[in-house]
PDB file of C-alpha atoms and ligand atoms in Angstrom:
ATOM      1  CA  MET A 262      43.475 -11.299  36.595  1.00  0.00           C
ATOM      2  CA  LEU A 263      41.698  -7.842  37.387  1.00  0.00           C
ATOM      3  CA  SER A 264      43.114  -5.942  40.105  1.00  0.00           C
ATOM      4  CA  LYS A 265      41.088  -4.670  42.963  1.00  0.00           C
ATOM      5  CA  THR A 266      41.414  -1.031  41.688  1.00  0.00           C
ATOM      6  CA  LEU A 267      40.227  -1.941  38.129  1.00  0.00           C
ATOM      7  CA  GLU A 268      37.196  -4.314  39.558  1.00  0.00           C
ATOM      8  CA  LYS A 269      36.215  -1.315  41.594  1.00  0.00           C
ATOM      9  CA  ALA A 270      36.115   1.039  38.815  1.00  0.00           C
ATOM     10  CA  LEU A 271      34.509  -1.503  36.508  1.00  0.00           C
ATOM     11  CA  ASN A 272      31.579  -1.860  39.146  1.00  0.00           C
ATOM     12  CA  ALA A 273      31.251   1.559  39.493  1.00  0.00           C
ATOM     13  CA  GLN A 274      30.678   2.160  35.777  1.00  0.00           C
ATOM     14  CA  ILE A 275      28.299  -0.864  36.092  1.00  0.00           C
ATOM     15  CA  ASN A 276      26.416   1.550  38.577  1.00  0.00           C
ATOM     16  CA  TYR A 277      26.907   4.394  36.186  1.00  0.00           C
ATOM     17  CA  GLU A 278      25.074   2.758  33.226  1.00  0.00           C
ATOM     18  CA  LEU A 279      22.261   1.442  35.367  1.00  0.00           C
ATOM     19  CA  THR A 280      22.023   4.755  36.910  1.00  0.00           C
ATOM     20  CA  ALA A 281      21.619   6.263  33.463  1.00  0.00           C
ATOM     21  CA  SER A 282      19.045   3.667  32.554  1.00  0.00           C
ATOM     22  CA  TYR A 283      16.922   5.006  35.438  1.00  0.00           C
ATOM     23  CA  GLU A 284      17.456   8.621  34.445  1.00  0.00           C
ATOM     24  CA  TYR A 285      16.263   7.826  30.836  1.00  0.00           C
ATOM     25  CA  LEU A 286      13.311   5.897  32.346  1.00  0.00           C
ATOM     26  CA  ALA A 287      12.450   9.379  34.188  1.00  0.00           C
ATOM     27  CA  MET A 288      12.827  11.306  30.899  1.00  0.00           C
ATOM     28  CA  ALA A 289      10.583   8.629  28.958  1.00  0.00           C
ATOM     29  CA  THR A 290       8.253   9.100  31.877  1.00  0.00           C
ATOM     30  CA  TYR A 291       8.050  12.758  31.226  1.00  0.00           C
ATOM     31  CA  PHE A 292       7.216  12.448  27.456  1.00  0.00           C
ATOM     32  CA  GLU A 293       4.661   9.632  28.457  1.00  0.00           C
ATOM     33  CA  THR A 294       2.799  12.174  30.664  1.00  0.00           C
ATOM     34  CA  LYS A 295       2.918  15.067  27.437  1.00  0.00           C
ATOM     35  CA  SER A 296       1.534  12.172  25.291  1.00  0.00           C
ATOM     36  CA  LEU A 297       4.652  12.431  23.059  1.00  0.00           C
ATOM     37  CA  LYS A 298       4.739   8.860  22.336  1.00  0.00           C
ATOM     38  CA  GLY A 299       7.597   8.938  19.945  1.00  0.00           C
ATOM     39  CA  MET A 300      10.165  10.859  22.359  1.00  0.00           C
ATOM     40  CA  ALA A 301       8.963   8.381  25.016  1.00  0.00           C
ATOM     41  CA  GLY A 302       9.859   5.470  23.049  1.00  0.00           C
ATOM     42  CA  TRP A 303      13.019   6.902  22.142  1.00  0.00           C
ATOM     43  CA  MET A 304      13.933   7.174  25.852  1.00  0.00           C
ATOM     44  CA  HIS A 305      12.615   3.806  26.774  1.00  0.00           C
ATOM     45  CA  MET A 306      15.104   2.573  23.981  1.00  0.00           C
ATOM     46  CA  GLN A 307      17.795   4.637  25.439  1.00  0.00           C
ATOM     47  CA  ALA A 308      17.031   3.168  29.072  1.00  0.00           C
ATOM     48  CA  SER A 309      17.392  -0.627  27.561  1.00  0.00           C
ATOM     49  CA  GLU A 310      20.714   0.295  25.927  1.00  0.00           C
ATOM     50  CA  GLU A 311      22.064   1.421  29.213  1.00  0.00           C
ATOM     51  CA  ARG A 312      21.223  -1.893  30.891  1.00  0.00           C
ATOM     52  CA  ALA A 313      22.727  -3.822  28.145  1.00  0.00           C
ATOM     53  CA  HIS A 314      25.865  -1.493  28.636  1.00  0.00           C
ATOM     54  CA  ALA A 315      25.669  -2.314  32.371  1.00  0.00           C
ATOM     55  CA  ARG A 316      25.359  -6.270  31.506  1.00  0.00           C
ATOM     56  CA  ARG A 317      28.167  -6.072  28.865  1.00  0.00           C
ATOM     57  CA  LEU A 318      30.578  -4.817  31.749  1.00  0.00           C
ATOM     58  CA  TYR A 319      29.068  -7.319  34.058  1.00  0.00           C
ATOM     59  CA  GLU A 320      30.038 -10.228  31.939  1.00  0.00           C
ATOM     60  CA  HIS A 321      33.494  -8.787  31.233  1.00  0.00           C
ATOM     61  CA  VAL A 322      34.198  -8.638  35.046  1.00  0.00           C
ATOM     62  CA  LEU A 323      32.686 -12.241  35.443  1.00  0.00           C
ATOM     63  CA  ASP A 324      34.735 -13.488  32.404  1.00  0.00           C
ATOM     64  CA  CYS A 325      37.998 -12.001  34.171  1.00  0.00           C
ATOM     65  CA  GLY A 326      37.303 -13.665  37.342  1.00  0.00           C
ATOM     66  CA  GLY A 327      36.385 -10.674  39.081  1.00  0.00           C
ATOM     67  CA  ASN A 328      33.641 -10.006  41.823  1.00  0.00           C
ATOM     68  CA  ILE A 329      30.198  -8.011  40.980  1.00  0.00           C
ATOM     69  CA  VAL A 330      29.403  -5.780  43.827  1.00  0.00           C
ATOM     70  CA  LEU A 331      26.202  -4.011  43.229  1.00  0.00           C
ATOM     71  CA  ASP A 332      25.581  -0.820  44.601  1.00  0.00           C
ATOM     72  CA  ALA A 333      22.282   1.368  45.070  1.00  0.00           C
ATOM     73  CA  ILE A 334      21.024   3.364  42.332  1.00  0.00           C
ATOM     74  CA  ALA A 335      20.402   6.905  42.893  1.00  0.00           C
ATOM     75  CA  LYS A 336      17.110   8.542  42.604  1.00  0.00           C
ATOM     76  CA  PRO A 337      16.705  10.011  39.019  1.00  0.00           C
ATOM     77  CA  ASN A 338      15.669  13.685  38.209  1.00  0.00           C
ATOM     78  CA  GLN A 339      12.201  14.154  37.440  1.00  0.00           C
ATOM     79  CA  LYS A 340      11.957  17.862  37.141  1.00  0.00           C
ATOM     80  CA  PHE A 341      12.020  19.027  33.582  1.00  0.00           C
ATOM     81  CA  THR A 342      11.026  22.502  32.254  1.00  0.00           C
ATOM     82  CA  GLY A 343      10.300  21.169  28.689  1.00  0.00           C
ATOM     83  CA  VAL A 344      11.236  19.160  25.587  1.00  0.00           C
ATOM     84  CA  VAL A 345      14.841  20.826  25.175  1.00  0.00           C
ATOM     85  CA  ASP A 346      15.687  20.657  28.686  1.00  0.00           C
ATOM     86  CA  VAL A 347      15.133  16.857  28.572  1.00  0.00           C
ATOM     87  CA  PHE A 348      17.526  16.480  25.862  1.00  0.00           C
ATOM     88  CA  LYS A 349      19.801  18.816  27.386  1.00  0.00           C
ATOM     89  CA  LYS A 350      19.951  16.580  30.429  1.00  0.00           C
ATOM     90  CA  ALA A 351      20.540  13.625  28.295  1.00  0.00           C
ATOM     91  CA  LEU A 352      23.572  15.295  26.593  1.00  0.00           C
ATOM     92  CA  LYS A 353      24.912  16.072  30.127  1.00  0.00           C
ATOM     93  CA  LEU A 354      24.491  12.619  31.101  1.00  0.00           C
ATOM     94  CA  GLU A 355      26.226  11.136  28.346  1.00  0.00           C
ATOM     95  CA  GLN A 356      29.032  13.770  28.464  1.00  0.00           C
ATOM     96  CA  GLY A 357      29.650  12.530  32.062  1.00  0.00           C
ATOM     97  CA  ASN A 358      29.400   8.886  30.994  1.00  0.00           C
ATOM     98  CA  THR A 359      32.121   9.842  28.192  1.00  0.00           C
ATOM     99  CA  ALA A 360      34.349  11.030  31.078  1.00  0.00           C
ATOM    100  CA  ASN A 361      33.938   8.164  33.160  1.00  0.00           C
ATOM    101  CA  ILE A 362      34.879   5.750  30.200  1.00  0.00           C
ATOM    102  CA  HIS A 363      37.964   7.693  29.219  1.00  0.00           C
ATOM    103  CA  LYS A 364      38.978   7.557  32.742  1.00  0.00           C
ATOM    104  CA  LEU A 365      38.544   4.008  33.188  1.00  0.00           C
ATOM    105  CA  PHE A 366      40.337   3.457  29.653  1.00  0.00           C
ATOM    106  CA  GLU A 367      43.222   5.127  31.311  1.00  0.00           C
ATOM    107  CA  GLN A 368      43.037   3.080  34.546  1.00  0.00           C
ATOM    108  CA  SER A 369      43.112  -0.009  32.544  1.00  0.00           C
ATOM    109  CA  VAL A 370      46.195   1.148  30.290  1.00  0.00           C
ATOM    110  CA  LYS A 371      47.954   2.194  33.416  1.00  0.00           C
ATOM    111  CA  GLY A 372      47.225  -1.291  34.927  1.00  0.00           C
ATOM    112  CA  LYS A 373      48.231  -3.073  31.518  1.00  0.00           C
ATOM    113  CA  HIS A 374      44.787  -4.754  31.421  1.00  0.00           C
ATOM    114  CA  TYR A 375      44.475  -5.341  27.683  1.00  0.00           C
ATOM    115  CA  PRO A 376      41.101  -7.131  27.829  1.00  0.00           C
ATOM    116  CA  THR A 377      39.665  -4.225  29.495  1.00  0.00           C
ATOM    117  CA  GLN A 378      41.141  -1.907  26.885  1.00  0.00           C
ATOM    118  CA  SER A 379      39.524  -3.969  24.130  1.00  0.00           C
ATOM    119  CA  VAL A 380      35.981  -4.062  25.787  1.00  0.00           C
ATOM    120  CA  LEU A 381      36.432  -0.128  26.597  1.00  0.00           C
ATOM    121  CA  GLN A 382      37.311   0.469  22.996  1.00  0.00           C
ATOM    122  CA  TRP A 383      33.673  -0.289  21.986  1.00  0.00           C
ATOM    123  CA  PHE A 384      32.423   1.775  24.693  1.00  0.00           C
ATOM    124  CA  ILE A 385      34.610   4.881  23.628  1.00  0.00           C
ATOM    125  CA  ASP A 386      33.120   4.508  20.074  1.00  0.00           C
ATOM    126  CA  GLU A 387      29.669   4.193  21.308  1.00  0.00           C
ATOM    127  CA  GLN A 388      30.008   7.468  23.434  1.00  0.00           C
ATOM    128  CA  VAL A 389      30.717   9.425  20.016  1.00  0.00           C
ATOM    129  CA  GLU A 390      27.513   7.898  18.457  1.00  0.00           C
ATOM    130  CA  GLU A 391      25.586   8.755  21.445  1.00  0.00           C
ATOM    131  CA  GLU A 392      26.707  12.312  21.864  1.00  0.00           C
ATOM    132  CA  ALA A 393      26.284  13.141  18.222  1.00  0.00           C
ATOM    133  CA  THR A 394      22.841  11.749  18.208  1.00  0.00           C
ATOM    134  CA  ILE A 395      21.442  13.703  20.923  1.00  0.00           C
ATOM    135  CA  ASN A 396      23.573  16.857  19.658  1.00  0.00           C
ATOM    136  CA  GLU A 397      21.431  16.227  16.531  1.00  0.00           C
ATOM    137  CA  ILE A 398      18.086  16.034  18.211  1.00  0.00           C
ATOM    138  CA  LEU A 399      18.852  19.353  19.926  1.00  0.00           C
ATOM    139  CA  ASP A 400      20.254  20.941  16.310  1.00  0.00           C
ATOM    140  CA  LEU A 401      16.801  20.100  15.202  1.00  0.00           C
ATOM    141  CA  LEU A 402      14.928  21.375  17.950  1.00  0.00           C
ATOM    142  CA  SER A 403      16.727  24.646  17.855  1.00  0.00           C
ATOM    143  CA  LEU A 404      16.226  24.975  14.152  1.00  0.00           C
ATOM    144  CA  ALA A 405      12.628  24.002  14.081  1.00  0.00           C
ATOM    145  CA  GLY A 406      11.367  25.052  17.538  1.00  0.00           C
ATOM    146  CA  ASP A 407       9.748  22.605  20.393  1.00  0.00           C
ATOM    147  CA  LYS A 408       6.393  23.533  19.789  1.00  0.00           C
ATOM    148  CA  GLY A 409       3.321  22.837  17.221  1.00  0.00           C
ATOM    149  CA  ALA A 410       3.802  20.906  14.033  1.00  0.00           C
ATOM    150  CA  ALA A 411       7.568  21.027  14.310  1.00  0.00           C
ATOM    151  CA  LEU A 412       7.500  19.135  17.627  1.00  0.00           C
ATOM    152  CA  LEU A 413       4.986  16.397  16.429  1.00  0.00           C
ATOM    153  CA  ALA A 414       7.174  15.731  13.413  1.00  0.00           C
ATOM    154  CA  LEU A 415      10.285  15.204  15.421  1.00  0.00           C
ATOM    155  CA  ASP A 416       8.246  13.078  17.926  1.00  0.00           C
ATOM    156  CA  ALA A 417       7.253  10.821  14.950  1.00  0.00           C
ATOM    157  CA  LYS A 418      10.727  10.818  13.569  1.00  0.00           C
ATOM    158  CA  LEU A 419      12.046   9.492  16.916  1.00  0.00           C
ATOM    159  CA  GLY A 420       9.349   7.231  17.264  1.00  0.00           C
ATOM    160  CA  GLY A 421      10.627   5.558  14.457  1.00  0.00           C
ATOM    161  CA  ARG A 422      13.738   4.281  15.961  1.00  0.00           C
ATOM    162  CA  GLY A 423      13.864   0.588  15.376  1.00  0.00           C
ATOM    163  CA  ALA A 424      13.550  -2.114  17.904  1.00  0.00           C
ATOM    164  CA  ALA A 425      17.366  -3.087  17.875  1.00  0.00           C
ATOM    165  CA  PRO A 426      19.057   0.225  18.547  1.00  0.00           C
ATOM    166  CA  ALA A 427      22.783   0.476  17.276  1.00  0.00           C
ATOM    167  CA  GLY A 428      25.220  -0.079  20.234  1.00  0.00           C
ATOM    168  CA  SER A 429      22.575  -2.077  22.116  1.00  0.00           C
ATOM    169  CA  GLY A 430      24.876  -4.724  22.716  1.00  0.00           C
ATOM    170  CA  GLU A 431      22.144  -7.313  22.095  1.00  0.00           C
TER     171      GLU A 431
HETATM  172 FE1  FEO B  13      26.021   3.493  28.299  1.00  0.00          FE
HETATM  173 FE2  FEO B  13      24.582   5.966  27.042  1.00  0.00          FE
HETATM  174  O1  FEO B  13      26.249   4.999  27.256  1.00  0.00           O
END
């Protein structure tokens, strides 16, 4: 059985994942308006992944006999100064999420809720991968620049992301 404290924290994490999905949709929209279809597609995939993460936690709460309490989703940022800025904001979003997941894990350890620890272990590993991927994109942007042929090459590379992303949970 979930404690009320852990149930509340898991519901807050569901909200964070859905908020992240909305933030990624805003980033996808920015790229759509710039006709950078590869990057837009990459961000749409991120948005789908975040929704899948929320669903994973949602199922966990229900499986553990907890209640789902849905909260409002905050308005996403839609102001970006360029391609690098978008990926920097994506990295910040993931770093915030990593901190949340770690805090949630600590709460599940304190509360001795082993099923939640098991589910969160997957999220801990996923966050390492998510941050590494965005750092790699930022490295490429810093090496090659964010204009002209280099930008178009990176757009094509990111557009090659498969239909079933790693860690989508689907
Ligand atoms: Fe749900 Fe991007 O981690």
